[in-house]
Coordinates of C-alpha atoms and ligand atoms in Angstrom, one line a residue:
X1 CA 66.6 67.3 105.5
X2 CA 65.0 69.0 102.5
X3 CA 66.0 68.2 98.9
X4 CA 67.0 71.6 97.6
X5 CA 65.5 70.7 94.2
X6 CA 62.1 70.0 95.8
X7 CA 62.2 73.5 97.4
X8 CA 63.6 75.3 94.3
X9 CA 63.6 73.0 91.3
X10 CA 66.0 75.4 89.4
X11 CA 68.5 75.7 92.3
X12 CA 72.1 75.2 90.9
X13 CA 74.2 73.2 93.3
X14 CA 78.0 73.7 93.7
X15 CA 78.8 70.6 91.6
X16 CA 76.4 71.7 88.9
X17 CA 77.9 75.2 88.9
X18 CA 81.3 73.8 88.4
X19 CA 80.0 71.9 85.3
X20 CA 78.1 74.8 83.7
X21 CA 79.0 75.4 80.0
X22 CA 80.2 78.9 79.1
X23 CA 77.0 79.9 77.3
X24 CA 74.9 79.2 80.4
X25 CA 77.4 81.1 82.6
X26 CA 77.2 84.1 80.3
X27 CA 73.4 84.0 80.5
X28 CA 73.5 83.8 84.2
X29 CA 75.9 86.7 84.5
X30 CA 73.9 88.8 82.1
X31 CA 70.7 88.1 84.0
X32 CA 71.9 88.4 87.6
X33 CA 75.3 90.2 87.7
X34 CA 76.7 93.4 86.3
X35 CA 75.4 92.9 82.7
X36 CA 77.5 95.6 81.1
X37 CA 80.7 94.6 82.7
X38 CA 80.1 91.1 81.4
X39 CA 79.4 92.6 78.0
X40 CA 82.6 94.7 77.9
X41 CA 84.8 91.6 78.2
X42 CA 82.7 89.6 75.7
X43 CA 82.4 92.3 73.1
X44 CA 86.2 93.1 73.3
X45 CA 86.8 89.4 72.7
X46 CA 88.8 89.3 75.9
X47 CA 86.5 86.9 77.9
X48 CA 87.6 83.3 77.7
X49 CA 86.2 80.2 79.4
X50 CA 89.3 79.3 81.6
X51 CA 88.9 75.9 83.1
X52 CA 92.3 75.4 84.6
X53 CA 95.3 77.5 85.6
X54 CA 98.8 76.6 86.8
X55 CA 102.0 78.6 87.1
X56 CA 101.8 81.2 84.3
X57 CA 99.5 79.1 82.1
X58 CA 95.7 78.8 81.7
X59 CA 93.7 76.4 79.7
X60 CA 90.4 77.3 78.0
X61 CA 87.4 74.9 77.5
X62 CA 88.6 74.2 74.0
X63 CA 91.9 72.8 75.4
X64 CA 94.1 75.7 74.3
X65 CA 97.0 76.6 76.5
X66 CA 97.2 80.3 77.2
X67 CA 99.9 82.5 78.7
X68 CA 98.8 84.7 81.6
X69 CA 100.9 87.9 81.5
X70 CA 98.5 90.0 83.5
X71 CA 97.6 87.8 86.5
X72 CA 94.5 89.6 87.5
X73 CA 96.5 92.9 87.4
X74 CA 99.1 91.8 89.9
X75 CA 97.5 89.1 92.0
X76 CA 99.4 86.1 90.7
X77 CA 103.1 87.0 91.5
X78 CA 103.7 83.4 92.8
X79 CA 101.9 81.7 90.0
X80 CA 98.4 80.3 89.6
X81 CA 97.5 77.6 92.1
X82 CA 100.8 77.6 93.8
X83 CA 100.6 74.4 95.8
X84 CA 102.4 76.0 98.8
X85 CA 99.8 78.7 99.2
X86 CA 96.8 76.5 98.4
X87 CA 98.0 73.9 100.9
X88 CA 98.2 76.5 103.6
X89 CA 94.5 77.0 103.5
X90 CA 93.8 73.2 103.5
X91 CA 96.3 72.7 106.2
X92 CA 94.7 75.3 108.4
X93 CA 91.2 74.0 107.8
X94 CA 92.4 70.5 108.7
X95 CA 93.1 71.8 112.2
X96 CA 89.3 72.3 112.8
X97 CA 89.9 75.9 113.7
X98 CA 87.7 78.5 115.2
X99 CA 88.4 80.9 112.4
X100 CA 86.5 84.1 112.9
X101 CA 85.7 84.7 116.6
X102 CA 87.0 88.3 117.2
X103 CA 87.9 87.7 120.8
X104 CA 89.7 84.3 120.4
X105 CA 93.5 84.3 120.2
X106 CA 94.7 84.4 116.6
X107 CA 97.9 82.3 116.3
X108 CA 98.4 82.6 112.5
X109 CA 97.6 86.3 112.4
X110 CA 99.9 87.0 115.3
X111 CA 102.6 85.0 113.6
X112 CA 102.1 86.8 110.3
X113 CA 102.3 90.2 112.1
X114 CA 105.5 89.1 113.8
X115 CA 107.0 88.0 110.5
X116 CA 106.0 91.2 108.7
X117 CA 107.8 93.2 111.4
X118 CA 111.0 91.2 110.6
X119 CA 110.7 92.2 106.9
X120 CA 109.9 95.9 107.7
X121 CA 111.5 96.3 111.1
X122 CA 110.4 100.0 111.6
X123 CA 106.8 99.2 110.9
X124 CA 105.7 96.8 113.7
X125 CA 101.9 96.9 113.6
X126 CA 99.8 94.9 111.2
X127 CA 96.1 94.9 110.2
X128 CA 94.8 92.0 108.1
X129 CA 91.5 92.2 106.2
X130 CA 89.6 89.4 104.5
X131 CA 89.0 91.9 101.7
X132 CA 90.7 93.8 98.9
X133 CA 93.0 96.7 98.4
X134 CA 90.4 99.4 98.8
X135 CA 89.5 98.1 102.2
X136 CA 93.2 98.3 103.3
X137 CA 93.2 101.9 102.1
X138 CA 90.0 102.6 104.1
X139 CA 91.8 101.3 107.2
X140 CA 94.8 103.6 106.8
X141 CA 92.7 106.6 105.8
X142 CA 90.7 106.2 108.9
X143 CA 93.7 105.5 111.1
X144 CA 95.4 108.6 110.0
X145 CA 92.3 110.7 110.5
X146 CA 91.8 109.4 114.1
X147 CA 95.5 109.7 114.9
X148 CA 95.5 113.2 113.6
X149 CA 92.4 114.2 115.4
X150 CA 94.0 113.1 118.6
X151 CA 97.5 114.5 118.0
X152 CA 97.4 117.2 115.3
X153 CA 94.3 119.1 116.2
X154 CA 92.9 121.3 113.5
X155 CA 94.5 119.4 110.6
X156 CA 92.3 117.4 108.2
X157 CA 93.4 117.4 104.6
X158 CA 94.8 114.5 102.6
X159 CA 97.2 115.0 99.7
X160 CA 97.2 112.3 97.0
X161 CA 98.5 112.3 93.4
X162 CA 96.7 113.0 90.2
X163 CA 96.2 109.8 88.1
X164 CA 96.5 107.6 91.2
X165 CA 94.2 104.7 92.0
X166 CA 93.5 103.5 95.5
X167 CA 90.3 101.4 95.0
X168 CA 86.6 102.2 94.6
X169 CA 85.1 102.2 98.1
X170 CA 84.0 105.7 99.1
X171 CA 87.1 106.7 101.1
X172 CA 89.6 105.0 98.7
X173 CA 88.0 106.5 95.6
X174 CA 88.2 110.0 97.1
X175 CA 91.9 109.4 97.8
X176 CA 92.3 108.4 94.1
X177 CA 93.4 111.0 91.6
X178 CA 91.1 110.1 88.8
X179 CA 87.8 112.1 88.4
X180 CA 86.3 109.4 86.3
X181 CA 85.9 107.1 89.3
X182 CA 84.4 109.9 91.5
X183 CA 81.5 110.7 89.2
X184 CA 77.9 110.8 90.6
X185 CA 79.1 110.9 94.2
X186 CA 79.1 113.7 96.7
X187 CA 82.8 114.4 97.1
X188 CA 84.3 113.7 100.5
X189 CA 85.8 117.0 101.7
X190 CA 89.4 117.5 102.5
X191 CA 91.1 115.7 99.5
X192 CA 93.5 117.5 97.3
X193 CA 95.4 116.1 94.3
X194 CA 98.9 117.1 93.0
X195 CA 100.8 115.9 90.0
X196 CA 102.7 112.6 90.6
X197 CA 106.5 113.3 90.9
X198 CA 106.1 117.0 91.6
X199 CA 107.7 117.7 95.0
X200 CA 107.0 121.5 94.9
X201 CA 103.3 120.9 94.5
X202 CA 103.3 118.7 97.6
X203 CA 105.1 121.4 99.6
X204 CA 102.7 124.1 98.4
X205 CA 99.9 122.1 100.0
X206 CA 101.9 121.1 103.1
X207 CA 102.7 124.8 103.7
X208 CA 99.1 125.5 104.4
X209 CA 99.7 123.5 107.6
X210 CA 96.5 121.6 107.6
X211 CA 97.6 118.3 105.9
X212 CA 97.5 115.0 107.9
X213 CA 98.4 112.4 105.2
X214 CA 100.1 112.0 101.9
X215 CA 99.3 108.8 99.9
X216 CA 100.7 107.5 96.7
X217 CA 101.6 104.3 94.8
X218 CA 105.3 103.5 94.6
X219 CA 104.7 103.1 90.9
X220 CA 101.3 104.2 89.5
X221 CA 99.6 101.0 88.2
X222 CA 96.1 101.6 86.9
X223 CA 97.3 105.1 85.9
X224 CA 99.6 103.6 83.3
X225 CA 102.8 102.2 85.0
X226 CA 104.2 105.6 85.9
X227 CA 107.6 105.6 87.7
X228 CA 108.4 108.8 89.6
X229 CA 111.9 110.4 89.6
X230 CA 114.3 108.4 91.8
X231 CA 114.6 111.2 94.5
X232 CA 110.8 111.8 94.7
X233 CA 109.9 109.6 97.7
X234 CA 113.0 110.7 99.6
X235 CA 112.0 114.3 99.2
X236 CA 108.4 113.4 100.2
X237 CA 109.7 111.7 103.3
X238 CA 111.7 114.9 104.2
X239 CA 108.6 117.1 103.7
X240 CA 106.4 114.7 105.7
X241 CA 108.9 114.9 108.6
X242 CA 109.2 118.7 108.2
X243 CA 105.4 119.4 108.2
X244 CA 104.3 116.5 110.5
X245 CA 102.4 114.6 107.8
X246 CA 101.9 110.8 107.7
X247 CA 103.5 109.3 104.6
X248 CA 101.5 106.3 103.3
X249 CA 102.4 104.1 100.3
X250 CA 99.8 102.0 98.5
X251 CA 101.6 98.8 97.7
X252 CA 98.5 96.9 96.6
X253 CA 99.6 96.5 93.0
X254 CA 103.4 97.2 93.1
X255 CA 104.1 95.3 96.3
X256 CA 104.5 91.5 97.1
X257 CA 107.8 91.2 95.0
X258 CA 106.2 92.4 91.7
X259 CA 108.9 95.1 91.2
X260 CA 111.8 92.9 92.4
X261 CA 111.5 94.0 96.1
X262 CA 109.3 92.4 98.6
X263 CA 107.8 95.8 99.1
X264 CA 108.2 98.2 96.2
X265 CA 109.4 101.0 98.4
X266 CA 112.4 98.9 99.5
X267 CA 113.9 99.8 96.1
X268 CA 114.7 103.1 97.8
X269 CA 117.4 102.2 100.4
X270 CA 116.6 103.5 103.8
X271 CA 113.2 104.9 102.9
X272 CA 110.6 104.2 105.6
X273 CA 107.0 105.3 105.1
X274 CA 104.7 105.6 108.1
X275 CA 102.5 102.9 106.7
X276 CA 101.9 100.9 103.5
X277 CA 98.9 98.9 102.3
X278 CA 99.1 95.6 100.6
X279 CA 96.7 93.1 98.9
X280 CA 96.7 91.4 95.5
X281 CA 100.1 89.6 95.4
X282 CA 100.1 88.6 99.1
X283 CA 97.0 86.5 98.4
X284 CA 98.3 84.8 95.3
X285 CA 94.6 84.6 94.3
X286 CA 93.8 81.9 96.8
X287 CA 91.5 84.0 99.1
X288 CA 90.9 87.7 99.3
X289 CA 93.5 89.2 101.6
X290 CA 94.7 92.7 102.2
X291 CA 96.3 94.6 105.0
X292 CA 98.2 97.5 106.4
X293 CA 101.7 97.7 107.9
X294 CA 102.1 100.6 110.2
X295 CA 104.7 102.4 112.4
X296 CA 104.2 102.0 116.1
X297 CA 103.7 105.8 116.7
X298 CA 100.9 106.2 114.1
X299 CA 99.1 103.0 115.2
X300 CA 99.3 104.0 118.9
X301 CA 98.2 107.6 118.2
X302 CA 95.0 106.2 116.6
X303 CA 94.2 103.0 118.6
X304 CA 96.6 103.0 121.5
X305 CA 94.1 103.3 124.3
X306 CA 91.1 101.3 125.6
X307 CA 88.6 103.9 124.5
X308 CA 89.9 103.9 120.9
X309 CA 90.7 100.2 120.5
X310 CA 87.3 99.2 119.1
X311 CA 87.1 102.2 116.7
X312 CA 88.0 100.1 113.7
X313 CA 86.9 96.5 113.9
X314 CA 85.4 94.3 111.2
X315 CA 84.0 90.8 111.4
X316 CA 86.8 89.4 109.2
X317 CA 89.6 91.7 110.4
X318 CA 92.7 89.8 111.5
X319 CA 91.2 86.4 110.7
X320 CA 93.4 83.4 110.8
X321 CA 92.5 82.0 107.4
X322 CA 93.5 85.1 105.5
X323 CA 96.6 85.3 107.6
X324 CA 97.4 81.7 106.7
X325 CA 97.5 82.7 103.0
X326 CA 99.5 85.8 103.7
X327 CA 102.0 84.0 105.9
X328 CA 102.6 81.2 103.4
X329 CA 103.0 83.8 100.6
X330 CA 105.6 85.7 102.6
X331 CA 107.4 82.5 103.5
X332 CA 107.4 81.4 99.9
X333 CA 108.8 84.8 98.8
X334 CA 111.6 84.6 101.3
X335 CA 112.5 80.9 100.8
X336 CA 112.6 81.3 97.1
X337 CA 114.1 84.8 97.0
X338 CA 111.3 85.7 94.6
X339 CA 112.2 89.4 94.7
X340 CA 115.8 88.6 93.7
X341 CA 114.7 86.2 91.0
X342 CA 112.4 88.8 89.6
X343 CA 115.2 91.4 89.5
X344 CA 117.5 88.9 87.8
X345 CA 115.1 87.3 85.4
X346 CA 113.3 90.4 84.3
X347 CA 116.6 91.7 82.7
X348 CA 116.1 89.4 79.7
X349 CA 112.6 90.6 78.9
X350 CA 113.5 94.3 79.5
X351 CA 116.4 94.0 77.0
X352 CA 114.3 92.3 74.4
X353 CA 111.5 94.8 74.8
X354 CA 113.9 97.6 74.3
X355 CA 115.0 96.0 71.0
X356 CA 111.3 95.7 69.9
X357 CA 110.9 99.4 70.8
X358 CA 113.9 100.3 68.6
X359 CA 112.3 98.3 65.7
X360 CA 108.9 100.1 66.1
X361 CA 109.8 103.5 67.6
X362 CA 106.6 105.3 66.5
X363 CA 104.3 102.4 67.6
X364 CA 106.0 101.5 70.9
X365 CA 107.2 104.7 72.4
X366 CA 108.4 103.6 75.9
X367 CA 108.9 100.5 78.0
X368 CA 108.5 101.5 81.6
X369 CA 108.0 100.1 85.1
X370 CA 110.3 97.8 87.2
X371 CA 110.8 94.1 87.5
X372 CA 107.6 92.2 86.5
X373 CA 105.5 95.4 86.5
X374 CA 105.9 96.4 82.9
X375 CA 104.0 99.1 81.0
X376 CA 104.2 99.4 77.2
X377 CA 103.4 102.9 76.1
X378 CA 102.1 102.9 72.5
X379 CA 101.5 105.7 70.1
X380 CA 98.2 106.5 68.4
X381 CA 96.9 106.0 64.8
X382 CA 96.0 108.9 62.6
X383 CA 92.4 108.9 64.1
X384 CA 93.9 109.5 67.5
X385 CA 93.2 105.9 68.7
X386 CA 95.9 104.3 70.9
X387 CA 97.4 101.1 69.6
X388 CA 97.2 99.3 73.0
X389 CA 93.6 97.9 72.7
X390 CA 94.1 96.4 69.2
X391 CA 97.5 94.9 70.2
X392 CA 96.0 93.5 73.5
X393 CA 93.1 91.9 71.6
X394 CA 95.4 90.3 68.9
X395 CA 97.7 89.1 71.6
X396 CA 94.8 87.3 73.5
X397 CA 92.8 86.1 70.5
X398 CA 95.5 85.1 68.1
X399 CA 98.5 84.4 70.2
X400 CA 96.8 83.3 73.4
X401 CA 98.8 85.8 75.5
X402 CA 96.9 87.7 78.1
X403 CA 97.9 91.3 79.0
X404 CA 95.7 94.3 79.8
X405 CA 95.3 97.8 78.7
X406 CA 95.1 100.5 81.3
X407 CA 91.5 101.4 81.9
X408 CA 90.8 104.9 80.5
X409 CA 94.1 105.0 78.5
X410 CA 94.2 103.2 75.2
X411 CA 98.0 103.8 74.8
X412 CA 99.1 101.6 77.7
X413 CA 99.4 97.9 77.8
X414 CA 100.2 96.3 81.2
X415 CA 102.4 93.2 81.2
X416 CA 102.6 91.3 84.5
X417 CA 104.5 88.0 84.2
X418 CA 104.8 85.8 87.3
X419 CA 107.6 83.8 88.9
X420 CA 106.6 80.6 87.2
X421 CA 107.4 82.1 83.7
X422 CA 110.2 80.3 81.9
X423 CA 112.5 81.5 79.1
X424 CA 110.3 79.7 76.6
X425 CA 107.2 81.6 77.9
X426 CA 109.0 85.0 77.6
X427 CA 109.9 84.1 74.1
X428 CA 106.3 83.1 73.4
X429 CA 105.2 86.6 74.6
X430 CA 108.0 88.5 72.8
X431 CA 107.3 86.8 69.4
X432 CA 103.6 87.4 69.9
X433 CA 104.2 91.0 70.7
X434 CA 106.4 91.6 67.7
X435 CA 103.9 90.0 65.4
X436 CA 100.9 91.9 66.9
X437 CA 102.6 95.2 66.6
X438 CA 103.5 94.5 63.0
X439 CA 99.9 93.5 62.2
X440 CA 98.4 96.7 63.8
X441 CA 101.0 99.1 62.5
X442 CA 100.8 97.8 58.9
X443 CA 97.0 97.5 59.0
Ligands
PLP501 C1 97.3 100.6 93.8 C2 96.0 100.0 94.1 N1 95.3 100.3 95.2 C3 94.1 99.8 95.5 C4 93.5 99.0 94.6 C5 92.2 98.4 94.9 O1 92.3 97.1 95.2 P1 90.9 96.2 95.2 O2 90.5 96.2 93.8 O3 91.4 94.9 95.7 O4 90.0 96.9 96.1 C6 94.1 98.7 93.4 C7 93.4 97.8 92.4 O5 93.8 97.7 91.3 C8 95.4 99.2 93.1 O6 96.0 98.9 92.0

């Protein structure tokens, strides 16, 4: 066996990487990774050297305890390093599994798919990816295209909503309703964007009789925690039925109990989309996991024959280890009634936030969202600069409370607690928020 240090004296081993100091990590990131992305976090004062995380807390290398109220924008619904989810991976690896072989039987994935069909009985087919939310959206975009080509000849267009976000791979970014993320790329034809919440605009497009798919987030996340009118998705469902269009919901950020429902669309009693995508929360940050839950008819229209069965495969698709994480997360959600707990426990923070809004009506204009998906809509100073960035920075630097502004909108602060948050943690956040608003508004 070679000594790696003989072959490459500067090789950094895993153990050494885990012991690197933050200065050296910064140097390595600046030299070998996306330098400007690293610089953005550093220059905004929002990059911290986190050495440990548990529940809703994180500890930096100076030993400070910090409150995580963003959780990687929705990943940590079940809390950092939730032992149940972590143990699922270890437990699975202990069985000496054959993890990735595409033709082997897949017990954990099959069980997860079965369990998902119990939670959403009208959507009985599951695809699991070892990837992120964008990949899940790619899977459903392609599935709807193939199904439509086989059953709705001549129709090709996809309607999505302005200000939406579906990820940054080529297909997903074209489905997303923000020009900023589509710069420098040849547009994929056939995408059209309508205002979120506007039913008539959707029907105008559907009337052209060439639309195959409608995709939207149940609550727009990256777009600034925008909640549509309560009847919006029911009306979209009716239109999709009337014009024979697939209705797809992107539950990557709002799903996995975050809004107080296992899947965010379950807030709307009786509403059944043709498919929804999930990622973030179902992984609890243990491994990258995403997936799609699909109605039988749509799945079969795309892949329900031997000649189409191999049209969308991927090395890590339906792998057991990602499924082990997803299955344990789902089990944890059900056993602990995480959705119900979030509905109940979020009431306190929503009431308190409303009182803060009443104290600072010009600074804090609106509190919006649902459950533990909270958006604070701030005003702007006299130079037209939104208060959210300054407040987010003070919260993190002075009060050790981590939230996040909405990228491209300096008036929105996203606040995503997790299920491990206690009353004391909520009060830590609320006191910190009051003090940060006062500091910024009086500055
Ligand atoms: C609604 C929604 N869809 C898709 C994505 C993309 O997920 P990923 O970054 O894991 O590719 C995100 C990420 O923030 C999202 O919020």
